Amino acid sequence: MELSTLDYSFIVVFFSIVLFIGIYVSKKSGASSSEYFLSGRTMPWWLLGLSMVATTFSTDTPNLVTDIVRTNGVSGNWVWWAFLLTGLLTVFVYAKLWRKSNVNTDLEFYELRYGGKPASFLRKFRAVYLGVIFNVITMSAVTLAAIKIGGIMLGLEPWVTVVSAGLITVTFSALGGFKGVVYTDFLLFFVAMGGAIGAAYYLVNIPEVGGITALMANEHVADKLAIVPDFSNTNALITLFIIPLAVQWWSSWYPGAEPGGGGYIAQRMLAAKNENHAIGATFFFNIMHYALRPWPWILVALASLVVYPDIASIHEAFPNVAVDKLGHDLAYSAMLTKLPSGLLGLVLASLIAAYMSTISTQLNWGSSYIVYDFYKQQINPNASEKRLVAVGRLSTVVLMVFSAALALLLQNALQLFEVLLVFGAGTGLIFILRWFWWRINAWSEITAMFASGIVSIILKLTAVGPFLFAAETGVFPDWAEYPFVVVVTTVIWLTATYMTQPESKQVLQDFYKKIQPGGPGWSKVIKEAKDENVEIVNTKEKWSVPAGITAMLLGCVLIYSCMFATGYWIYGKTTSALILTAVAIVSGLLLARAWNKMKDHIL
């Protein structure tokens, strides 16, 4: 495939603008560690919201969605659509609490909520565990997608793609810090969305596909269109729908969708001007992430089934692709090779934008853990602000090198998606309860973290367990292990919680006084403080969680209705689309009323 001068012009201009932004903000970003990692906590909701959307618009996401649709149909996306419940719980309950904490990273929270050596160990260990290990794994999946796009569309060797894509990204990330990441995300969002929508429209209408009507009727596509799994297919219903909605969203830690908030989402909430800006940013992100953005990818995935009905047809069309990189996720890149000059340049720029946005965020976020939660805590507590920024920039480069090396060894994005989910299974409930139940302690989290990982590894190595029935069906075999890991991990950490001492009275009282989480789970702590004439309750602030849960439920109805309605409008099912559009409007009005009531609870 040959790129025209116009295509190259799009890409060169895009790269130039991104590098200019990184260099332009580098001086101010390097003034202090707070500026480098949180932009001085002055960011407005709309800019942070766009940044969240751009960040999760990674290069591997279209590939992952394509893999899911080709393997399990549109309804297979419930394995990540279910995370909306987590996202809206963060919006209406946890965003306020995170902004009140005023910590520099979500790991600093550990020494606010817990005390003593266990809290210190947990903070430092998770700085390495999440900031390095999980972060490198996540970035390698994104880089793997870039490798496949470079191989399919440009015929590049994997190492060429890694070096060329990574070099520019790590340069502006290291120079510009968080401000550079967020400012470039603003540009990257519009470029990425424009490219995805333009590609979907064009590819659905190429002669091989024949337009939306012909696509819907195609024999390879017709059985993939259902938005909800077939209830008569028990295996698919359980693994693709029931487990994600009933268990996964609250039980699993996954980057960008952590129960109770966390990771780079927490970083953006902590950078917001105030609590209302933190809430507005996360709500905007969830609307865009779930209701609107998936459909361009889904359409390209469905169209790919017409042009490349199986992996063999992809391999036949692109014989130069290494056998160990072949998979259904390649179909997205394969379809993009059919784009015309001009649009091809825009789409390539959009994919580069998606890659750079995700990687730059992961680099800055992971680096913040290394600097604040490991280097400053363990190595140099008296480090100057200049030294902290220097370590941040160095760790940014090191993380990029590690992730690029791992990407060269991987085969497909779905592998990592499943591994990350199973490794975090059973830990999510702690991240919810630690805000609202005084009895959760540092040992609860330490035990859950190790138990989840060890149980997952044992299942992988032994290939046994009561839930492995899906291994024969080809439907997400790792999901068969998921409930088992959740149950075992939960039993282990609950046992550890009751076998170890609770946090000290002083730690619990200080936490409650600062955060004001409220609820019956803190009644013991409140009573003890009252008996000792210690004032920890702010009587001017009402408990906002019940109102927040109401808003969360209304928000779920609103966003799922929008998502379903969009799909049915595309499918041409007008009656269903009109009904769901009406439901979305009504739920939106009710949510607006609930939000106005919630604001009365926010000081």
XYZ file of C-alpha atoms in Angstrom:
603
model
C 0.000 0.000 0.000
C 1.384 3.395 -1.018
C 0.837 6.617 0.929
C 0.320 9.778 -1.108
C 1.898 13.168 -0.456
C -1.401 14.277 1.095
C -1.332 11.318 3.496
C 2.211 12.087 4.574
C 1.287 15.765 5.001
C -1.441 14.872 7.513
C 0.966 12.767 9.529
C 3.875 15.258 9.458
C 1.662 18.190 10.486
C 0.160 16.108 13.271
C 3.552 15.056 14.649
C 4.811 18.622 14.477
C 1.867 20.013 16.469
C 2.170 17.337 19.161
C 5.913 17.893 19.614
C 5.387 21.670 19.698
C 2.864 21.323 22.542
C 5.244 19.135 24.551
C 8.129 21.572 24.118
C 5.900 24.630 24.723
C 4.668 23.475 28.144
C 7.894 21.785 29.229
C 9.265 24.756 31.169
C 6.167 25.255 33.306
C 5.631 21.512 33.704
C 9.148 21.122 35.035
C 8.679 23.792 37.709
C 7.537 21.268 40.345
C 6.387 17.696 40.734
C 2.808 18.899 41.278
C 2.919 20.730 37.944
C 4.580 17.775 36.213
C 2.065 15.174 37.413
C -1.132 17.153 38.213
C -0.775 20.483 36.397
C -1.184 22.370 39.684
C -4.745 21.004 40.215
C -6.273 23.699 37.972
C -7.822 21.665 35.140
C -11.465 22.250 34.001
C -13.924 19.345 33.632
C -14.289 19.513 29.844
C -10.543 19.321 29.205
C -10.085 16.456 31.668
C -13.131 14.658 30.233
C -11.784 14.865 26.699
C -8.420 13.678 27.990
C -10.004 10.609 29.604
C -11.801 9.748 26.367
C -8.667 10.232 24.274
C -6.595 8.173 26.712
C -8.904 5.166 26.528
C -9.030 5.518 22.711
C -5.896 3.429 22.417
C -4.508 1.794 19.314
C -5.357 -1.657 20.627
C -9.001 -0.827 21.416
C -10.318 -0.999 17.816
C -8.318 -4.218 17.406
C -9.771 -5.640 20.620
C -13.343 -4.694 19.662
C -12.803 -6.218 16.212
C -11.494 -9.426 17.791
C -14.519 -9.579 20.117
C -17.093 -8.891 17.367
C -15.588 -11.394 14.940
C -15.338 -14.062 17.654
C -18.494 -13.528 19.733
C -20.577 -10.955 17.894
C -21.535 -7.429 18.991
C -22.900 -8.763 22.291
C -19.407 -9.983 23.187
C -18.594 -6.367 24.062
C -20.469 -6.761 27.351
C -17.155 -7.966 28.775
C -16.194 -4.269 28.868
C -19.577 -2.532 28.552
C -20.325 -3.849 32.063
C -17.646 -1.518 33.413
C -20.106 1.362 32.961
C -21.493 0.488 36.406
C -18.033 0.972 37.864
C -17.530 4.184 35.920
C -20.763 5.815 37.080
C -20.201 4.749 40.672
C -16.931 6.634 40.397
C -18.752 9.650 38.916
C -21.491 10.034 41.500
C -19.860 8.598 44.616
C -16.074 8.435 44.461
C -15.057 11.502 42.432
C -16.044 13.736 45.325
C -14.118 11.617 47.840
C -10.968 11.456 45.718
C -10.911 15.217 45.222
C -11.309 15.737 48.972
C -8.342 13.506 49.731
C -6.006 15.990 47.989
C -3.361 13.296 47.515
C -0.805 13.399 44.706
C -1.467 9.822 43.568
C -4.171 7.311 44.397
C -1.484 5.175 46.082
C -0.781 7.970 48.569
C -4.319 7.219 49.730
C -2.975 4.087 51.449
C -1.152 6.070 54.105
C -4.218 8.266 54.563
C -6.625 5.347 55.032
C -4.234 2.893 56.726
C -1.319 3.244 59.105
C 2.022 1.768 60.131
C 4.414 -0.458 58.224
C 1.733 -2.459 56.351
C 0.391 0.769 54.786
C 3.908 1.890 53.861
C 4.704 -1.508 52.317
C 1.418 -1.576 50.392
C 2.033 1.851 48.921
C 5.579 1.066 47.808
C 4.804 -2.421 46.544
C 1.823 -1.327 44.467
C 3.908 1.525 43.065
C 6.105 -1.144 41.459
C 3.301 -3.681 40.897
C 0.987 -1.219 39.118
C 3.326 1.546 38.021
C 5.826 -0.830 36.428
C 4.510 -4.388 35.939
C 0.826 -3.813 35.100
C 1.604 -0.544 33.390
C 4.202 -2.128 31.129
C 1.777 -4.962 30.273
C -0.949 -2.453 29.356
C 1.372 -0.343 27.232
C 2.738 -3.420 25.494
C -0.796 -4.301 24.332
C -1.138 -0.830 22.842
C 2.280 -1.076 21.215
C 1.435 -4.524 19.854
C -1.556 -2.987 18.077
C 0.727 -0.331 16.606
C 3.048 -3.088 15.386
C 0.175 -4.836 13.605
C -1.058 -1.605 12.036
C 2.454 -0.775 10.875
C 2.898 -4.281 9.461
C -0.433 -4.442 7.644
C -0.730 -0.856 6.396
C 2.883 0.154 5.852
C 4.755 -3.119 5.658
C 7.028 -2.116 8.538
C 9.071 -4.521 10.618
C 7.941 -4.636 14.270
C 11.097 -2.980 15.610
C 10.759 -0.100 13.137
C 7.217 0.631 14.315
C 8.234 0.413 17.975
C 11.174 2.783 17.599
C 9.447 5.360 15.383
C 6.132 5.470 17.297
C 7.711 5.275 20.720
C 10.403 7.894 20.212
C 8.073 10.805 19.533
C 5.646 9.751 22.249
C 8.247 9.400 24.966
C 9.813 12.734 23.940
C 6.724 14.911 24.389
C 5.604 12.882 27.428
C 8.907 13.331 29.235
C 9.116 17.027 28.360
C 5.515 18.175 28.828
C 4.422 16.122 31.820
C 0.717 15.945 32.672
C -0.088 19.329 31.143
C 1.482 18.271 27.866
C -0.478 14.996 27.972
C -3.828 16.714 28.579
C -3.284 19.493 26.031
C -2.275 17.035 23.320
C -5.223 14.804 24.285
C -7.516 17.670 23.295
C -6.119 17.529 19.759
C -5.843 13.747 19.729
C -9.517 13.290 20.655
C -10.818 15.110 17.573
C -8.276 13.533 15.233
C -9.015 10.025 16.565
C -12.812 10.413 16.446
C -12.712 11.962 12.963
C -10.577 9.118 11.669
C -12.728 6.374 13.246
C -16.018 7.797 11.944
C -14.607 8.545 8.484
C -13.165 5.041 8.174
C -16.421 3.378 9.270
C -18.526 5.371 6.807
C -16.234 4.689 3.869
C -15.565 1.000 4.555
C -19.220 0.090 5.024
C -19.885 1.531 1.564
C -17.035 -0.051 -0.402
C -18.196 -2.348 -3.265
C -17.158 -5.530 -1.449
C -19.482 -4.695 1.450
C -22.243 -2.912 -0.467
C -23.623 -0.498 2.123
C -25.308 -0.856 5.483
C -28.334 -2.833 4.222
C -26.209 -5.403 2.421
C -23.901 -5.605 5.458
C -26.772 -6.424 7.822
C -28.010 -9.172 5.493
C -24.637 -10.816 4.823
C -24.443 -14.465 5.898
C -21.226 -13.887 7.871
C -22.697 -10.892 9.713
C -26.368 -11.664 10.373
C -25.701 -13.855 13.418
C -23.247 -11.332 14.916
C -25.595 -8.326 15.222
C -27.396 -9.015 18.515
C -26.553 -6.425 21.179
C -27.632 -8.819 23.948
C -26.479 -12.492 23.807
C -28.865 -15.219 22.750
C -30.558 -16.421 25.957
C -30.755 -19.949 24.535
C -26.962 -20.152 24.367
C -26.158 -20.823 28.019
C -22.367 -20.651 27.719
C -22.369 -17.319 25.879
C -25.048 -15.885 28.164
C -23.080 -16.732 31.320
C -19.581 -15.814 30.139
C -20.400 -12.763 28.022
C -23.334 -11.197 29.860
C -24.212 -12.527 33.307
C -20.699 -12.703 34.760
C -19.682 -9.205 33.539
C -22.904 -7.552 34.807
C -23.320 -9.554 38.011
C -19.723 -10.019 39.146
C -17.005 -8.445 37.044
C -17.780 -4.730 37.382
C -17.409 -4.679 41.185
C -14.961 -7.528 41.703
C -12.116 -6.843 39.298
C -9.378 -4.255 39.124
C -8.792 -3.163 35.558
C -6.854 -0.071 34.339
C -9.253 2.817 33.711
C -12.240 1.055 35.298
C -11.149 0.441 38.877
C -13.975 -0.073 41.399
C -13.874 2.966 43.654
C -11.853 4.909 41.113
C -8.094 4.813 40.735
C -5.233 4.847 38.254
C -5.127 7.518 35.566
C -8.840 8.283 36.094
C -8.070 9.196 39.705
C -5.078 11.226 38.503
C -7.397 13.375 36.391
C -9.919 13.775 39.204
C -7.104 14.888 41.500
C -6.011 17.441 38.875
C -9.494 19.012 38.654
C -10.261 22.493 39.966
C -12.752 21.174 42.507
C -15.185 18.332 43.239
C -17.788 19.436 40.688
C -15.188 19.581 37.918
C -13.973 16.076 38.897
C -17.545 14.732 38.688
C -18.294 16.508 35.395
C -15.118 15.177 33.786
C -15.763 11.547 34.696
C -19.435 11.697 33.645
C -18.586 13.176 30.244
C -15.982 10.450 29.786
C -18.464 7.655 30.509
C -21.055 9.007 28.067
C -18.552 9.199 25.233
C -16.745 5.977 26.093
C -19.790 3.699 26.188
C -22.676 5.345 24.349
C -21.103 6.693 21.162
C -17.507 5.754 20.514
C -17.739 1.947 20.070
C -20.027 1.977 17.037
C -17.528 3.094 14.357
C -15.234 0.248 15.440
C -18.102 -2.245 15.523
C -19.155 -1.298 11.979
C -15.636 -1.825 10.635
C -15.439 -5.153 12.475
C -18.728 -6.305 10.918
C -17.617 -5.154 7.469
C -14.375 -7.085 7.894
C -16.383 -10.309 8.203
C -17.603 -9.760 4.645
C -14.167 -9.052 3.198
C -12.102 -11.367 5.441
C -14.447 -14.016 6.867
C -11.666 -15.925 8.663
C -8.017 -15.682 9.686
C -6.928 -17.686 6.654
C -8.325 -15.022 4.328
C -6.405 -12.331 6.218
C -3.206 -14.343 5.935
C -3.823 -14.888 2.223
C -4.209 -11.148 1.652
C -1.173 -10.261 3.800
C 1.296 -13.146 3.491
C 4.183 -11.067 4.857
C 2.634 -10.819 8.331
C 4.423 -13.080 10.817
C 2.434 -16.193 11.735
C 2.744 -15.451 15.471
C 1.006 -12.097 14.930
C -2.004 -13.518 13.072
C -5.390 -13.129 14.747
C -8.882 -11.741 14.281
C -7.675 -8.399 15.639
C -5.665 -7.918 12.421
C -8.917 -7.480 10.500
C -9.262 -3.843 11.564
C -5.884 -2.882 10.130
C -6.575 -4.988 7.045
C -9.772 -3.048 6.336
C -7.984 0.285 6.672
C -5.720 -0.573 3.737
C -8.754 -0.035 1.491
C -9.085 3.661 2.370
C -8.446 6.281 -0.350
C -5.693 8.884 -0.312
C -6.369 11.720 2.118
C -8.754 9.724 4.292
C -5.989 7.146 4.697
C -3.651 9.838 6.013
C -6.314 11.109 8.411
C -7.028 7.607 9.717
C -3.345 6.811 10.122
C -2.940 10.078 12.009
C -5.940 9.127 14.155
C -4.406 5.745 14.991
C -1.115 7.394 15.823
C -3.090 9.854 17.969
C -4.793 6.994 19.778
C -1.460 5.329 20.416
C 0.252 8.481 21.630
C -2.608 9.522 23.886
C -2.782 6.198 25.710
C 0.950 5.680 25.984
C 1.637 9.237 27.166
C -1.002 8.908 29.890
C 0.285 5.520 31.028
C 3.838 6.864 31.073
C 2.982 9.937 33.138
C 0.706 7.997 35.499
C 3.179 5.136 36.015
C 6.010 7.603 36.463
C 4.013 9.428 39.166
C 3.833 6.170 41.132
C 7.572 5.605 40.794
C 8.387 9.171 41.867
C 5.889 9.812 44.688
C 5.195 6.329 45.996
C 8.550 4.605 45.604
C 11.484 6.952 44.989
C 10.449 9.663 47.451
C 9.213 7.150 50.023
C 11.965 4.546 49.801
C 15.070 6.109 48.305
C 15.217 9.890 48.762
C 12.576 11.380 51.116
C 14.276 14.796 50.970
C 14.498 14.989 47.194
C 14.089 18.479 45.725
C 11.297 19.285 43.289
C 13.872 19.520 40.507
C 15.159 16.034 41.355
C 11.629 14.591 41.443
C 10.898 15.971 37.967
C 14.204 14.553 36.686
C 13.393 11.102 38.096
C 9.920 11.385 36.553
C 11.390 12.036 33.124
C 13.931 9.216 33.453
C 11.309 6.697 34.602
C 9.116 7.743 31.660
C 11.848 6.662 29.248
C 12.540 3.395 31.105
C 8.843 2.400 31.128
C 8.655 3.014 27.383
C 11.655 0.769 26.717
C 10.266 -2.106 28.818
C 6.815 -1.980 27.233
C 8.250 -1.878 23.712
C 10.402 -4.936 24.417
C 7.413 -6.914 25.753
C 5.234 -5.923 22.791
C 7.654 -7.641 20.426
C 6.928 -10.955 22.208
C 3.111 -10.833 22.228
C 0.556 -12.182 19.746
C -2.844 -10.507 20.311
C -4.597 -7.910 22.481
C -7.289 -10.265 23.775
C -4.634 -12.344 25.541
C -3.669 -9.420 27.753
C -7.247 -8.232 28.296
C -8.157 -11.621 29.777
C -4.959 -11.883 31.843
C -5.439 -8.442 33.378
C -9.051 -9.168 34.317
C -8.360 -12.550 35.898
C -5.302 -11.266 37.773
C -7.431 -8.516 39.339
C -10.404 -10.784 40.085
C -11.687 -10.588 43.652
C -9.855 -7.398 44.593
C -12.449 -4.876 43.394
C -14.794 -5.191 46.374
C -12.046 -3.946 48.680
C -11.593 -0.782 46.622
C -15.300 -0.065 47.134
C -15.573 -1.028 50.811
C -12.418 0.690 52.057
C -14.185 4.045 51.800
C -17.278 2.941 53.722
C -16.276 0.188 56.156
C -13.872 0.950 58.973
C -12.805 -2.705 59.388
C -10.945 -2.903 56.050
C -7.223 -2.654 56.780
C -3.931 -2.733 54.904
C -3.687 -6.505 55.287
C -7.020 -6.867 53.479
C -5.521 -5.327 50.349
C -2.141 -7.028 50.643
C -3.763 -10.449 51.010
C -6.232 -9.890 48.160
C -3.512 -8.698 45.804
C -1.307 -11.738 46.347
C -4.185 -14.227 46.541
C -5.667 -13.112 43.225
C -2.348 -13.383 41.427
C -1.337 -16.714 42.951
C -4.730 -18.382 42.388
C -4.752 -17.158 38.766
C -1.256 -18.516 38.137
C -2.128 -21.900 39.658
C -5.190 -22.202 37.425
C -3.145 -21.248 34.374
C -0.439 -23.788 35.148
C -2.688 -26.690 36.146
C -5.552 -26.000 33.692
C -8.028 -27.346 36.253
C -10.944 -25.840 38.107
C -14.699 -26.183 38.344
C -15.424 -23.416 35.882
C -13.349 -24.522 32.899
C -16.352 -25.682 30.860
C -15.926 -22.784 28.431
C -12.497 -23.982 27.374
C -14.148 -26.380 24.945
C -16.510 -23.791 23.501
C -13.906 -21.275 22.401
C -15.832 -18.551 24.251
C -13.389 -16.609 26.422
C -11.835 -19.611 28.187
C -10.265 -17.355 30.851
C -13.754 -16.191 31.864
C -14.510 -19.750 32.964
C -11.875 -19.299 35.673
C -13.068 -15.857 36.698
C -15.838 -16.696 39.246
C -13.579 -19.249 40.912
C -10.791 -16.698 41.363
C -13.280 -14.114 42.705
C -14.737 -16.483 45.313
C -11.395 -17.845 46.531
C -9.758 -14.405 46.670
C -12.707 -12.877 48.521
C -12.753 -15.660 51.139
C -8.999 -15.270 51.683
C -8.991 -11.488 52.147
C -12.071 -11.514 54.390
C -10.385 -14.130 56.576
C -7.220 -12.037 56.725
C -9.241 -8.938 57.637
C -10.769 -10.565 60.698
C -7.552 -12.321 61.725
C -5.544 -9.084 61.804
C -5.864 -5.984 63.949
C -7.999 -3.109 62.633
C -6.382 0.237 61.888
C -5.666 2.398 64.919
C -8.347 4.660 66.312
C -6.308 7.740 65.400
C -5.882 6.696 61.754
C -9.595 5.973 61.358
C -10.680 9.208 63.014
C -8.252 11.316 60.979
C -9.452 9.673 57.762
C -13.109 10.239 58.567
C -12.537 13.871 59.556
C -10.796 14.622 56.243
C -12.985 12.636 53.816
C -16.425 12.532 55.536
C -17.424 9.257 53.805
C -20.517 8.769 56.002
C -22.732 5.714 56.218
C -23.399 2.929 58.726
C -20.012 1.332 58.103
C -18.395 4.119 60.151
C -20.903 4.195 63.032
C -18.484 2.487 65.443
C -15.744 5.024 64.748
C -18.154 7.956 65.040
C -19.531 6.649 68.357
C -16.071 6.167 69.842
C -15.048 9.682 68.798
C -18.215 11.135 70.293
C -17.625 9.277 73.578
C -14.137 10.814 73.688
C -15.460 14.293 72.798
C -13.505 14.255 69.535
C -15.303 16.085 66.723
C -14.883 14.227 63.403
C -18.311 14.709 61.777
C -19.040 17.797 59.700
C -22.691 18.399 60.539
C -23.087 20.797 57.579
C -22.470 18.010 55.061
C -25.125 15.394 54.376
C -24.366 11.817 53.360
C -24.530 11.892 49.570
C -24.101 8.179 48.763
C -27.843 7.261 48.528
C -28.395 10.174 46.148
C -25.239 9.169 44.281
C -26.423 5.586 43.794
C -29.778 6.865 42.495
C -27.919 9.077 40.019
C -25.691 6.151 39.062
C -28.677 3.946 38.209
C -30.325 6.710 36.183
C -27.022 7.331 34.431
C -26.751 3.655 33.509
C -30.240 3.728 32.002
C -29.372 6.908 30.095
C -26.062 5.700 28.656
C -27.148 2.134 27.879
C -30.284 3.516 26.201
C -28.139 5.850 24.109
C -25.822 2.983 23.200
C -28.674 0.648 22.231
C -30.552 3.402 20.387
C -27.454 4.293 18.358
C -27.058 0.657 17.358
C -30.686 0.262 16.360
C -30.652 3.486 14.315
C -27.647 2.073 12.464
C -29.353 -1.296 12.026
C -32.441 0.432 10.628
C -34.711 -0.832 13.431
C -36.643 2.421 13.737
C -39.275 1.375 16.283
C -36.748 0.034 18.787
C -34.512 3.048 18.193
C -37.378 5.510 18.853
C -38.417 3.748 22.063
C -34.875 3.709 23.412
C -34.313 7.329 22.406
C -37.421 8.275 24.407
C -36.124 6.256 27.391
C -32.796 8.084 27.125
C -34.505 11.500 27.119
C -36.679 10.679 30.150
C -33.792 9.177 32.134
C -31.663 12.197 31.233
C -34.274 14.578 32.640
C -34.586 12.502 35.817
C -30.803 12.415 36.152
C -30.646 16.213 35.868
C -33.094 16.489 38.779
C -31.128 13.959 40.829
C -27.908 15.836 40.099
C -29.380 19.121 41.298
C -30.295 17.425 44.568
C -26.813 15.914 44.833
C -25.155 19.323 44.535
C -26.796 20.267 47.823
C -24.631 17.588 49.458
C -21.385 18.956 48.015
C -19.827 21.808 49.936
